[in-house]
PDB file of C-alpha atoms in Angstrom:
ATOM      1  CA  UNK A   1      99.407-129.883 -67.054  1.00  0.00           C
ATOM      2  CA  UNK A   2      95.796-128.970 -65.980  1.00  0.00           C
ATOM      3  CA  UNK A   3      94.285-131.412 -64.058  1.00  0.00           C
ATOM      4  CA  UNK A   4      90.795-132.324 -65.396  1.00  0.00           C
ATOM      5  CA  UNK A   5      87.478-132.106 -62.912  1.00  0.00           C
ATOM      6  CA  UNK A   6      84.412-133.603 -63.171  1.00  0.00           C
ATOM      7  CA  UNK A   7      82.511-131.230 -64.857  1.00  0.00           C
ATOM      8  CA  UNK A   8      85.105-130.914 -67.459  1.00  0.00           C
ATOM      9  CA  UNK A   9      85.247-134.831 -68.197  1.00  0.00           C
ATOM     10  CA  UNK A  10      81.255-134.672 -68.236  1.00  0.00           C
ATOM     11  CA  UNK A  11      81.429-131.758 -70.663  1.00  0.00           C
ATOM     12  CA  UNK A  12      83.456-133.783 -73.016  1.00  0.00           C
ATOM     13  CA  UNK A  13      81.877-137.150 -72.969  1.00  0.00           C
ATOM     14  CA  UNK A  14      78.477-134.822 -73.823  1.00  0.00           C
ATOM     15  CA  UNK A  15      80.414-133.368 -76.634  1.00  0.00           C
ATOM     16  CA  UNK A  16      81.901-136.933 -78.203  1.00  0.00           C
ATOM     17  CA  UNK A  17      78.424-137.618 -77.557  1.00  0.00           C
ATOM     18  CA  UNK A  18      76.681-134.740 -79.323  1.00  0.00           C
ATOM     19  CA  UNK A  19      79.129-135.318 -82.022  1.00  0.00           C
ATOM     20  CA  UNK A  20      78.235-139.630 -82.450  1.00  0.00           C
ATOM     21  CA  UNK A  21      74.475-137.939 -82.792  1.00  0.00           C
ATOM     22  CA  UNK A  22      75.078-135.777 -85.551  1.00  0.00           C
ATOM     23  CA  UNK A  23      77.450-138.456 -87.259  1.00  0.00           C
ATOM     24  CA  UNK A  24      74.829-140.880 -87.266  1.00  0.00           C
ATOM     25  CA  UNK A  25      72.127-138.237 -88.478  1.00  0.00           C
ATOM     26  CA  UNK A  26      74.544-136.753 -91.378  1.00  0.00           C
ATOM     27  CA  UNK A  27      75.397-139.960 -92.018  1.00  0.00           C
ATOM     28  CA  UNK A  28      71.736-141.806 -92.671  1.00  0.00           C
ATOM     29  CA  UNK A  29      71.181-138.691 -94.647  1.00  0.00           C
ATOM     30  CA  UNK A  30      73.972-139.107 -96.941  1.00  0.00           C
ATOM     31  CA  UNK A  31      73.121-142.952 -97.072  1.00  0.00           C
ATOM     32  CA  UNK A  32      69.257-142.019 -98.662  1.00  0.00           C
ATOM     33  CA  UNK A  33      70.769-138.989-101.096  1.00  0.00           C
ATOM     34  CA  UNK A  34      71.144-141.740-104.073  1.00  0.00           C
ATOM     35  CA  UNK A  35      67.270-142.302-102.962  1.00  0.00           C
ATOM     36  CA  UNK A  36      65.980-138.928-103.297  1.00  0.00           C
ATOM     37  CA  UNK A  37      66.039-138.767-107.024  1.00  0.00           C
ATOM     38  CA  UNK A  38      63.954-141.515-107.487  1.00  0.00           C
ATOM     39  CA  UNK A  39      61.492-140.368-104.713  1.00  0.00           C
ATOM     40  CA  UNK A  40      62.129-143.924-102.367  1.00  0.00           C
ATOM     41  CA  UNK A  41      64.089-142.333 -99.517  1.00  0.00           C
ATOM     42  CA  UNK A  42      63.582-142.923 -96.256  1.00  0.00           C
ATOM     43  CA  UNK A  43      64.147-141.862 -92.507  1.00  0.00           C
ATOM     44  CA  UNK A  44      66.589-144.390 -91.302  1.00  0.00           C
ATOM     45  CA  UNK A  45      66.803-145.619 -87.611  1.00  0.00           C
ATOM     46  CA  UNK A  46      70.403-144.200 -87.445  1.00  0.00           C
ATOM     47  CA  UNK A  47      68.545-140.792 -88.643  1.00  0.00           C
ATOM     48  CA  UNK A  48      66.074-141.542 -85.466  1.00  0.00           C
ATOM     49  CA  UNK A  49      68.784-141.948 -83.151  1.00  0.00           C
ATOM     50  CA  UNK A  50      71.128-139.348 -84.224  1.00  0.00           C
ATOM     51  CA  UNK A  51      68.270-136.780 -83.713  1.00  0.00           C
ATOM     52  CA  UNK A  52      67.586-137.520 -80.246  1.00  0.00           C
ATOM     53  CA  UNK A  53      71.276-138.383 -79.079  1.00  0.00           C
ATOM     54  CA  UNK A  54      71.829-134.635 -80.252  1.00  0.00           C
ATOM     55  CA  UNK A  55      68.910-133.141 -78.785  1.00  0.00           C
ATOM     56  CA  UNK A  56      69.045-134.769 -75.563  1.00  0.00           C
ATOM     57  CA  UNK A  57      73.138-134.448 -75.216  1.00  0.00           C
ATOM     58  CA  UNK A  58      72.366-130.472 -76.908  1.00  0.00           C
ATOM     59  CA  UNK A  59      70.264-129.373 -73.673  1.00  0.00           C
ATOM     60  CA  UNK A  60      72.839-131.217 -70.969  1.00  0.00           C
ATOM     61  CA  UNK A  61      75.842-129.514 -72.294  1.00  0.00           C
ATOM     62  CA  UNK A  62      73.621-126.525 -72.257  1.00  0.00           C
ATOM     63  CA  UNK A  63      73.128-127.343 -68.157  1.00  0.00           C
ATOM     64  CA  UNK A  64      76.322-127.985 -67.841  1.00  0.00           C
ATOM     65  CA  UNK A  65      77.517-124.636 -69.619  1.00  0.00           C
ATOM     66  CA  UNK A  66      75.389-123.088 -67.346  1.00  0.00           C
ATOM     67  CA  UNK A  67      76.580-124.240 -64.021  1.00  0.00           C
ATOM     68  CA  UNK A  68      80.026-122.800 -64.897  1.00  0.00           C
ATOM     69  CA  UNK A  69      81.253-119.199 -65.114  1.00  0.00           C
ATOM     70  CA  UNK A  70      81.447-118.806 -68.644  1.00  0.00           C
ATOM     71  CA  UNK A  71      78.511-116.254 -70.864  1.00  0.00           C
ATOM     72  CA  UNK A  72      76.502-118.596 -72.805  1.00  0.00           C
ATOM     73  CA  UNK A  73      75.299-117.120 -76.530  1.00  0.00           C
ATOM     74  CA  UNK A  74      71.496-117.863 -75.904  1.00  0.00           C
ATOM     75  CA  UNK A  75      70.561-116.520 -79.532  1.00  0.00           C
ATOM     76  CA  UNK A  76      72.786-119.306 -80.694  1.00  0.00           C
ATOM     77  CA  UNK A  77      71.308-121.759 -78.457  1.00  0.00           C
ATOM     78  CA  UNK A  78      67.976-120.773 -79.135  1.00  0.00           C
ATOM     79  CA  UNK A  79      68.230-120.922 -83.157  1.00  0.00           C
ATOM     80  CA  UNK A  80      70.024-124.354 -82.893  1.00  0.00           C
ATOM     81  CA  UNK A  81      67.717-125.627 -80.544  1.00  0.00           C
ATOM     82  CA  UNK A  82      65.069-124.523 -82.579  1.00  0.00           C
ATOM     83  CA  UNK A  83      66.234-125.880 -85.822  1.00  0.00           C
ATOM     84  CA  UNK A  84      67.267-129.275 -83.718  1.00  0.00           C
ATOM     85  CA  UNK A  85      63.660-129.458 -82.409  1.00  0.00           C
ATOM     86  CA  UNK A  86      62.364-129.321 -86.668  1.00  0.00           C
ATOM     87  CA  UNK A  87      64.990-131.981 -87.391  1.00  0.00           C
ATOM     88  CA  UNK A  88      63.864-134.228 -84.729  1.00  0.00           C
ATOM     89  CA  UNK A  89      60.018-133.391 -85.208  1.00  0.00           C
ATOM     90  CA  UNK A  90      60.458-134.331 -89.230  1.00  0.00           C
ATOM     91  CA  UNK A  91      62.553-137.619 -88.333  1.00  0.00           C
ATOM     92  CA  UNK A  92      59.780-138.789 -85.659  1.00  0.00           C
ATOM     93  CA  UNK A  93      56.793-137.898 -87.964  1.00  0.00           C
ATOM     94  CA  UNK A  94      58.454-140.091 -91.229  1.00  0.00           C
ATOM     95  CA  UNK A  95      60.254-142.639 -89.775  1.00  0.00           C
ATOM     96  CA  UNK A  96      57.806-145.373 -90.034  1.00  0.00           C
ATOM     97  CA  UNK A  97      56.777-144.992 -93.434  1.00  0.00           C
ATOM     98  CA  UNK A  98      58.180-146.817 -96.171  1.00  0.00           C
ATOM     99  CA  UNK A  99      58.578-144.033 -98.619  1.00  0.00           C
ATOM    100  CA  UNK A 100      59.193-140.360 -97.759  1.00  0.00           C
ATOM    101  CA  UNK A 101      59.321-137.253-100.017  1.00  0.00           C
ATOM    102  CA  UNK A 102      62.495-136.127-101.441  1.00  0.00           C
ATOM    103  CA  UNK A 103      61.616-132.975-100.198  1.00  0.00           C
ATOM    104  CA  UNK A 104      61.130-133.903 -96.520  1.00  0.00           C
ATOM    105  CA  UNK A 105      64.819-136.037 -96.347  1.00  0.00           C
ATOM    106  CA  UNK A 106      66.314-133.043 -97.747  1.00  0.00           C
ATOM    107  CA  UNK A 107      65.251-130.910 -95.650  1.00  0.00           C
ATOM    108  CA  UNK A 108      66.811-133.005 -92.571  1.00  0.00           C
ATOM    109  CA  UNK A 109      70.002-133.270 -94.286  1.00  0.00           C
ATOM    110  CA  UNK A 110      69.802-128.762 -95.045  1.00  0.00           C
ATOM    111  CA  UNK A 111      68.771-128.319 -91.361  1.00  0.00           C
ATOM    112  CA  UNK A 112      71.529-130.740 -90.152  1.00  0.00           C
ATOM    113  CA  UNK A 113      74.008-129.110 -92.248  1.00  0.00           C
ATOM    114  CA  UNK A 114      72.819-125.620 -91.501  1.00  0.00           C
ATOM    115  CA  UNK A 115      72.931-126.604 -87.529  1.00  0.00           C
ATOM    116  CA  UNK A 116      77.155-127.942 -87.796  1.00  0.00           C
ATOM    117  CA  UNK A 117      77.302-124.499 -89.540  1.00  0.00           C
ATOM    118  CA  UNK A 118      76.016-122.156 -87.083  1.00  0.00           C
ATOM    119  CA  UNK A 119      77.979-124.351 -84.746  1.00  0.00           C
ATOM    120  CA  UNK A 120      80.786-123.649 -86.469  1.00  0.00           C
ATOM    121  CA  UNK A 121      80.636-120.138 -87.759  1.00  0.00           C
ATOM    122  CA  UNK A 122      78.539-118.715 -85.200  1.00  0.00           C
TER     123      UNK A 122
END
């Protein structure tokens, strides 16, 4: 049995982390879909937080990455940073008005989506 050190347990509290951030983004976009139709949707606080859990907990695991002896993909780390950093720019622009276009909550929920799938695929 490998015995765990403290970069490792950092690493996967950042990850559990990461992950709680783009549960709660996902998830307050899938909670305003039925809303989009009707043009009434809004950025939800658990859209807020989600953004900036992932953001923040995106560039630490990126620190941590880089203090161990592994290659890091920085193309990969560049796109999703960049499509983190429109996410989080749309969410903090709209999240204090009462309405919101259609077209602006679906594009959080695309980039969101399109950032677990370069994740994952990439």
């Amino acid at each position: 049995m490998r015995t765990l050190r403290g970069m490792d347990i950092l690493r996967i509290i950042l990850v559990i982390l990461h992950f709680i951030g783009i549960g709660s983004l996902l998830g307050g976009f899938l909670t305003q879909m039925k809303q989009l139709k009707p043009g009434t949707a809004l950025v939800s606080p658990a859209m807020f937080h989600g953004a900036l859990t992932m953001l923040v907990t995106g560039v630490l695991l990126v620190g941590v990455a880089e203090m161990g002896d592994g290659t890091l993909n920085y193309a990969k780390i560049g796109v999703k940073l960049a499509v983190l950093i429109v996410i989080t720019l749309l969410v903090i622009l709209n999240r204090k008005k009462d309405v919101v276009s259609s077209g602006i909550v679906g594009a959080i929920g695309g980039l969101t989506i399109l950032n677990i799938i370069l994740a994952v695929a990439w």
